Tab-separated table of C-alpha atoms in Angstrom:
chain	number	residue	atom	x	y	z
A	1	MET	CA	-23.035	7.289	1.810
A	2	SER	CA	-24.933	9.036	4.160
A	3	ALA	CA	-24.302	10.073	8.297
A	4	GLU	CA	-26.237	6.299	8.665
A	5	THR	CA	-23.746	4.111	6.909
A	6	ARG	CA	-22.600	1.919	9.444
A	7	ILE	CA	-18.827	0.730	9.815
A	8	ALA	CA	-17.372	-2.795	10.810
A	9	LEU	CA	-14.074	-2.513	9.119
A	10	LEU	CA	-11.205	0.138	8.627
A	11	ILE	CA	-9.046	-0.701	6.202
A	12	SER	CA	-5.403	1.355	6.323
A	13	ASP	CA	-3.071	2.698	3.452
A	14	VAL	CA	0.578	3.035	4.889
A	15	ASP	CA	2.654	5.319	2.923
A	16	GLY	CA	1.519	9.026	3.389
A	17	THR	CA	-1.831	8.008	4.931
A	18	LEU	CA	-1.318	6.457	8.147
A	19	VAL	CA	2.565	7.133	8.723
A	20	ARG	CA	4.269	10.674	8.475
A	21	SER	CA	6.530	11.927	6.126
A	22	ASP	CA	9.735	10.453	7.849
A	23	LYS	CA	8.041	7.300	7.994
A	24	THR	CA	6.447	7.441	11.997
A	25	LEU	CA	3.618	6.382	13.594
A	26	ALA	CA	2.414	9.639	15.553
A	27	ASP	CA	0.862	8.502	19.243
A	28	ALA	CA	-2.225	10.542	18.198
A	29	THR	CA	-2.527	7.915	15.435
A	30	VAL	CA	-1.615	5.181	17.580
A	31	ALA	CA	-4.537	6.386	20.468
A	32	ALA	CA	-6.799	6.834	17.873
A	33	VAL	CA	-6.277	3.275	16.832
A	34	HIS	CA	-6.944	1.875	20.637
A	35	ARG	CA	-10.068	3.541	20.642
A	36	LEU	CA	-11.053	1.922	18.079
A	37	LYS	CA	-10.376	-1.312	19.661
A	38	ASP	CA	-11.889	-0.314	22.994
A	39	ALA	CA	-15.339	0.457	20.125
A	40	GLY	CA	-15.219	-3.366	18.899
A	41	LEU	CA	-13.866	-2.516	15.224
A	42	PRO	CA	-11.526	-4.116	14.213
A	43	MET	CA	-8.741	-2.538	11.916
A	44	SER	CA	-6.221	-3.908	8.922
A	45	LEU	CA	-3.515	-2.773	6.306
A	46	ILE	CA	-3.136	-2.820	2.800
A	47	SER	CA	0.013	-1.012	1.003
A	48	ALA	CA	2.336	-1.568	-1.709
A	49	ARG	CA	4.686	-2.321	0.967
A	50	PRO	CA	6.237	-5.807	1.374
A	51	PRO	CA	5.313	-7.208	4.792
A	52	SER	CA	8.804	-7.218	6.278
A	53	GLY	CA	7.547	-3.252	6.197
A	54	MET	CA	4.286	-3.946	7.763
A	55	ILE	CA	4.313	-6.188	10.589
A	56	TRP	CA	6.210	-3.807	13.133
A	57	ILE	CA	3.293	-1.700	12.270
A	58	ALA	CA	0.603	-4.277	12.966
A	59	GLU	CA	2.757	-4.533	16.019
A	60	LYS	CA	2.811	-1.532	17.141
A	61	LEU	CA	-1.077	-0.805	17.035
A	62	ASP	CA	-1.651	-4.068	18.192
A	63	LEU	CA	-4.102	-5.110	14.889
A	64	ASP	CA	-4.100	-9.100	14.466
A	65	GLY	CA	-4.651	-8.766	10.648
A	66	PRO	CA	-4.807	-10.448	8.173
A	67	PHE	CA	-2.711	-7.621	5.918
A	68	GLY	CA	-2.280	-7.049	2.572
A	69	ALA	CA	1.012	-6.500	0.932
A	70	PHE	CA	2.264	-5.112	-2.402
A	71	ASN	CA	-1.019	-3.783	-2.899
A	72	GLY	CA	-2.951	-6.600	-2.231
A	73	GLY	CA	-0.696	-9.103	-3.980
A	74	VAL	CA	0.470	-11.102	-0.744
A	75	LEU	CA	-2.032	-11.545	1.515
A	76	PHE	CA	-0.416	-12.408	5.403
A	77	ARG	CA	-0.798	-12.695	9.131
A	78	ARG	CA	0.940	-10.891	11.912
A	79	ASP	CA	3.346	-13.435	12.693
A	80	GLY	CA	4.330	-13.005	8.576
A	81	THR	CA	2.619	-16.655	7.806
A	82	VAL	CA	1.560	-15.970	4.026
A	83	ILE	CA	-2.035	-17.188	2.723
A	84	GLU	CA	-1.806	-15.951	-0.592
A	85	ARG	CA	0.597	-14.716	-2.884
A	86	HIS	CA	-0.227	-13.434	-6.929
A	87	CYS	CA	3.297	-13.197	-8.862
A	88	LEU	CA	3.423	-11.844	-11.958
A	89	ASP	CA	3.856	-13.590	-15.337
A	90	ALA	CA	7.218	-14.481	-15.815
A	91	GLU	CA	7.683	-12.891	-19.035
A	92	LEU	CA	5.578	-9.920	-18.981
A	93	ALA	CA	7.978	-9.427	-15.683
A	94	LYS	CA	11.348	-9.716	-17.441
A	95	ALA	CA	9.610	-7.367	-20.358
A	96	VAL	CA	8.809	-4.708	-17.630
A	97	VAL	CA	11.953	-4.618	-16.569
A	98	ALA	CA	13.780	-4.211	-19.809
A	99	LEU	CA	11.306	-1.153	-20.481
A	100	ILE	CA	12.735	0.289	-17.357
A	101	VAL	CA	16.266	-0.621	-17.782
A	102	GLN	CA	16.061	0.690	-21.104
A	103	ALA	CA	14.641	3.940	-19.602
A	104	GLY	CA	17.427	4.362	-18.032
A	105	ILE	CA	16.301	4.588	-14.497
A	106	THR	CA	16.428	2.494	-11.358
A	107	CYS	CA	14.249	-0.501	-11.445
A	108	TRP	CA	13.834	-2.559	-7.909
A	109	VAL	CA	12.374	-5.963	-8.198
A	110	PHE	CA	11.009	-7.709	-4.701
A	111	ALA	CA	10.885	-11.389	-5.197
A	112	ASP	CA	11.272	-14.335	-2.415
A	113	ASP	CA	11.367	-11.628	0.314
A	114	GLN	CA	14.236	-9.645	-0.969
A	115	TRP	CA	14.224	-6.398	-2.554
A	116	LEU	CA	16.825	-6.041	-5.655
A	117	SER	CA	18.004	-2.891	-7.264
A	118	ASN	CA	20.247	-1.707	-10.183
A	119	ASN	CA	21.346	1.741	-8.237
A	120	ALA	CA	22.924	1.578	-5.368
A	121	ASP	CA	23.260	5.165	-5.108
A	122	ASP	CA	19.560	5.958	-5.796
A	123	PRO	CA	18.257	8.885	-3.675
A	124	HIS	CA	15.338	6.956	-2.649
A	125	ASN	CA	16.964	3.642	-1.243
A	126	GLN	CA	17.114	5.149	2.036
A	127	ARG	CA	13.282	5.635	2.185
A	128	GLU	CA	12.680	2.263	0.854
A	129	VAL	CA	14.846	1.073	3.618
A	130	GLU	CA	12.667	2.795	6.040
A	131	SER	CA	10.314	1.723	4.367
A	132	ALA	CA	10.608	-1.954	3.741
A	133	ASN	CA	12.948	-2.787	6.368
A	134	VAL	CA	15.063	-4.924	4.842
A	135	GLN	CA	18.143	-3.709	2.732
A	136	PRO	CA	18.622	-4.031	-0.738
A	137	VAL	CA	20.880	-6.696	-3.031
A	138	ILE	CA	22.278	-4.707	-5.311
A	139	THR	CA	22.721	-6.560	-8.649
A	140	ASP	CA	22.167	-5.861	-12.339
A	141	ASP	CA	20.789	-9.670	-13.009
A	142	PHE	CA	17.357	-10.079	-11.944
A	143	GLY	CA	17.734	-13.495	-13.201
A	144	ASP	CA	14.964	-16.630	-12.177
A	145	LYS	CA	13.951	-13.933	-9.065
A	146	LEU	CA	11.821	-12.834	-11.891
A	147	THR	CA	9.357	-15.721	-12.052
A	148	ARG	CA	8.604	-15.008	-8.801
A	149	ALA	CA	8.609	-11.492	-8.723
A	150	ASP	CA	5.825	-9.869	-6.318
A	151	LYS	CA	6.424	-6.037	-7.347
A	152	ILE	CA	9.092	-4.638	-9.711
A	153	VAL	CA	9.274	-0.701	-9.665
A	154	GLY	CA	10.641	1.986	-11.882
A	155	VAL	CA	11.907	4.872	-9.393
A	156	SER	CA	12.613	8.215	-10.444
A	157	ASP	CA	11.908	11.321	-9.940
A	158	ASP	CA	11.410	12.813	-13.584
A	159	HIS	CA	7.710	12.111	-12.671
A	160	GLU	CA	6.499	13.370	-16.571
A	161	LEU	CA	8.708	10.395	-17.649
A	162	LEU	CA	6.973	7.675	-15.600
A	163	VAL	CA	3.968	8.855	-16.895
A	164	LYS	CA	5.108	7.920	-19.927
A	165	LEU	CA	6.356	4.609	-18.468
A	166	GLU	CA	3.195	3.854	-17.241
A	167	ALA	CA	1.365	3.855	-20.362
A	168	SER	CA	3.767	2.397	-22.086
A	169	ALA	CA	3.751	-0.662	-19.540
A	170	VAL	CA	-0.132	-0.986	-20.044
A	171	ALA	CA	0.526	-1.718	-23.300
A	172	ILE	CA	3.528	-4.530	-22.927
A	173	ALA	CA	1.045	-5.778	-20.477
A	174	GLY	CA	-1.899	-5.958	-22.381
A	175	GLY	CA	-4.619	-6.270	-19.381
A	176	ASN	CA	-2.468	-8.725	-17.464
A	177	ALA	CA	-1.117	-6.793	-14.646
A	178	THR	CA	-1.890	-4.029	-12.506
A	179	ILE	CA	0.065	-0.869	-12.791
A	180	ALA	CA	-0.259	2.432	-10.864
A	181	ARG	CA	1.882	5.186	-9.256
A	182	SER	CA	2.012	4.354	-5.229
A	183	GLN	CA	4.235	7.602	-5.005
A	184	PRO	CA	4.795	10.118	-7.761
A	185	TYR	CA	8.348	8.780	-8.164
A	186	TYR	CA	7.160	5.451	-7.938
A	187	LEU	CA	5.692	3.011	-11.144
A	188	ASP	CA	4.515	-0.416	-9.710
A	189	ILE	CA	3.727	-3.191	-10.961
A	190	THR	CA	2.100	-6.114	-9.760
A	191	ALA	CA	-0.165	-9.103	-10.958
A	192	LEU	CA	-3.678	-8.442	-12.150
A	193	VAL	CA	-5.239	-9.562	-9.200
A	194	ALA	CA	-2.633	-7.644	-6.580
A	195	ASN	CA	-4.623	-4.306	-6.263
A	196	LYS	CA	-6.289	-2.585	-3.490
A	197	GLY	CA	-9.835	-3.512	-5.079
A	198	ASP	CA	-9.441	-6.974	-4.611
A	199	GLY	CA	-7.411	-6.272	-1.637
A	200	ILE	CA	-9.351	-5.541	0.284
A	201	ALA	CA	-12.255	-7.308	-1.143
A	202	PHE	CA	-10.186	-10.547	0.626
A	203	LEU	CA	-9.777	-8.732	3.532
A	204	ALA	CA	-13.526	-7.886	4.012
A	205	LYS	CA	-13.908	-11.690	3.423
A	206	SER	CA	-11.455	-12.680	6.039
A	207	PHE	CA	-12.872	-10.269	8.715
A	208	GLY	CA	-16.754	-11.552	7.953
A	209	VAL	CA	-17.652	-8.306	6.881
A	210	SER	CA	-19.307	-6.536	3.801
A	211	LEU	CA	-17.630	-4.696	1.197
A	212	GLY	CA	-20.025	-2.222	1.987
A	213	ASP	CA	-19.732	-1.856	6.087
A	214	VAL	CA	-15.451	-1.087	5.323
A	215	ALA	CA	-14.194	2.083	5.280
A	216	VAL	CA	-10.985	2.485	3.851
A	217	ILE	CA	-8.396	5.906	3.954
A	218	GLY	CA	-5.460	6.763	1.338
A	219	ASP	CA	-3.712	8.902	-0.645
A	220	GLN	CA	-2.879	7.674	-4.130
A	221	THR	CA	-3.894	6.256	-7.707
A	222	ASN	CA	-2.959	2.963	-6.154
A	223	ASP	CA	-5.454	4.016	-3.891
A	224	LEU	CA	-8.655	4.414	-6.106
A	225	PRO	CA	-9.702	0.719	-6.645
A	226	MET	CA	-10.661	0.459	-3.342
A	227	PHE	CA	-12.073	3.407	-3.113
A	228	ALA	CA	-14.018	1.895	-5.729
A	229	ARG	CA	-15.241	-0.399	-3.529
A	230	ALA	CA	-15.267	0.285	-0.663
A	231	GLY	CA	-18.828	1.398	1.562
A	232	LEU	CA	-17.086	4.716	2.802
A	233	SER	CA	-13.459	6.176	1.262
A	234	ILE	CA	-11.401	8.519	2.802
A	235	ALA	CA	-8.533	10.841	1.256
A	236	MET	CA	-5.692	12.117	3.078
A	237	GLY	CA	-5.816	15.979	2.945
A	238	GLN	CA	-2.265	16.361	1.273
A	239	ALA	CA	-3.886	13.832	-1.682
A	240	SER	CA	-3.995	15.212	-5.316
A	241	ASP	CA	-7.493	16.755	-6.218
A	242	ALA	CA	-7.532	14.111	-8.511
A	243	VAL	CA	-7.776	11.505	-5.544
A	244	LYS	CA	-10.358	13.533	-3.721
A	245	THR	CA	-12.777	13.978	-6.094
A	246	LYS	CA	-12.913	10.006	-5.978
A	247	ALA	CA	-13.777	9.474	-2.734
A	248	MET	CA	-16.849	10.517	-0.397
A	249	LEU	CA	-14.814	12.134	2.509
A	250	ALA	CA	-11.235	14.242	3.180
A	251	THR	CA	-9.580	14.340	6.488
A	252	ASP	CA	-5.972	16.262	7.136
A	253	SER	CA	-2.665	16.014	5.726
A	254	ASN	CA	-0.507	12.237	7.156
A	255	ASP	CA	1.156	14.902	8.883
A	256	ASP	CA	-1.683	16.429	11.167
A	257	ASP	CA	-2.552	13.244	12.157
A	258	GLY	CA	-5.061	12.925	9.354
A	259	VAL	CA	-6.208	9.284	10.469
A	260	ALA	CA	-6.764	10.411	14.200
A	261	LYS	CA	-8.656	12.763	13.280
A	262	ALA	CA	-10.708	10.599	10.575
A	263	ILE	CA	-11.195	7.924	12.954
A	264	ASP	CA	-12.768	10.124	15.588
A	265	ARG	CA	-14.415	12.339	12.894
A	266	GLU	CA	-15.662	9.954	11.040
A	267	ILE	CA	-15.424	6.256	11.513
A	268	LEU	CA	-16.049	6.041	15.606
A	269	PRO	CA	-19.652	7.360	15.346
A	270	ARG	CA	-20.682	5.094	12.637
A	271	VAL	CA	-19.534	1.800	14.309
A	272	ALA	CA	-21.396	-0.175	13.326
A	273	ASP	CA	-23.225	-2.962	16.297
A	274	ARG	CA	-21.090	-6.322	15.812
A	275	SER	CA	-23.056	-7.782	18.839
C-alpha cells in the first residue's frame, strides 16, 4: 500500500468500528459518509450482526448495498432481500452447541431470522438487543433450528475460557467452519465461507471493483481475513496490538470518531476515478 493506492469501495465493520460503544452512530460519522457519497465513492458494511441489526444503519447512512451479515454468511440488500445464505452443517452445529452448553456458558443460535438463547439473565442480552434489533427467544431446545443456523455464539466474560473453547471448537470443526471472536466475550461459529475475507470478495464483485481497490476498516480478530485481502486495511484505535499489526494503517477509536477521521485522512485522498 502506498499513498498512490486508489480506492473504489469502502467496507466497514460495525461494532467497535462504525458505531460507538453505546451502539449509536456519531454525527461526525454520518457526515463523513455523506462526504464519501458526494465524492462518488460507494460504501458497504460487513458485520457479525444479523441483517436486522444492520438495515437501520444502511438507512441512516443512505447506503444502497449489498451488505454482509454474520461475517459474510448472509449477503443481503437494503430492503432485507437475501442474495446468498451459508448455514452451518447441521451435525457440526449440534456438536458446537453441546461444547458451549457443557462449558456452562450462554449459547446463542441465530436461525430463520430469530435469535435463540438459553439464558434469559445473561448480562450481554441487552447489548445484543441493541445490536441485533430483535428480542431473544429463550429456550434450552434449539431443535431443528440447528439445521439452518447462520451463527452460533458462545457468550462469556471469562475470556480465557473462550480462548480454550475456541481451540476446542476449531478441533471439532476440522476446517469446516469459521471460528473467531467478534468481541472478547463472543465466540462466533459460522459456515466456512462465512468469513469477512470471502465476504468482501463477494461485495467487491457486486460493486464491480477489484479487491486491490477496496479499503476496509475494523477492530477485532474476525476482521483479519478482510485485512489480508483488501488493498487498504485500517484498524481502529482501541484495537489490540495483534489486530493493529495486521493492518496497514490505524485510526482513532470508535468513541473518538475513528471512522470519520479515517475517511477524511486516508480514504477521500485516495478516491479512484470511476468515470
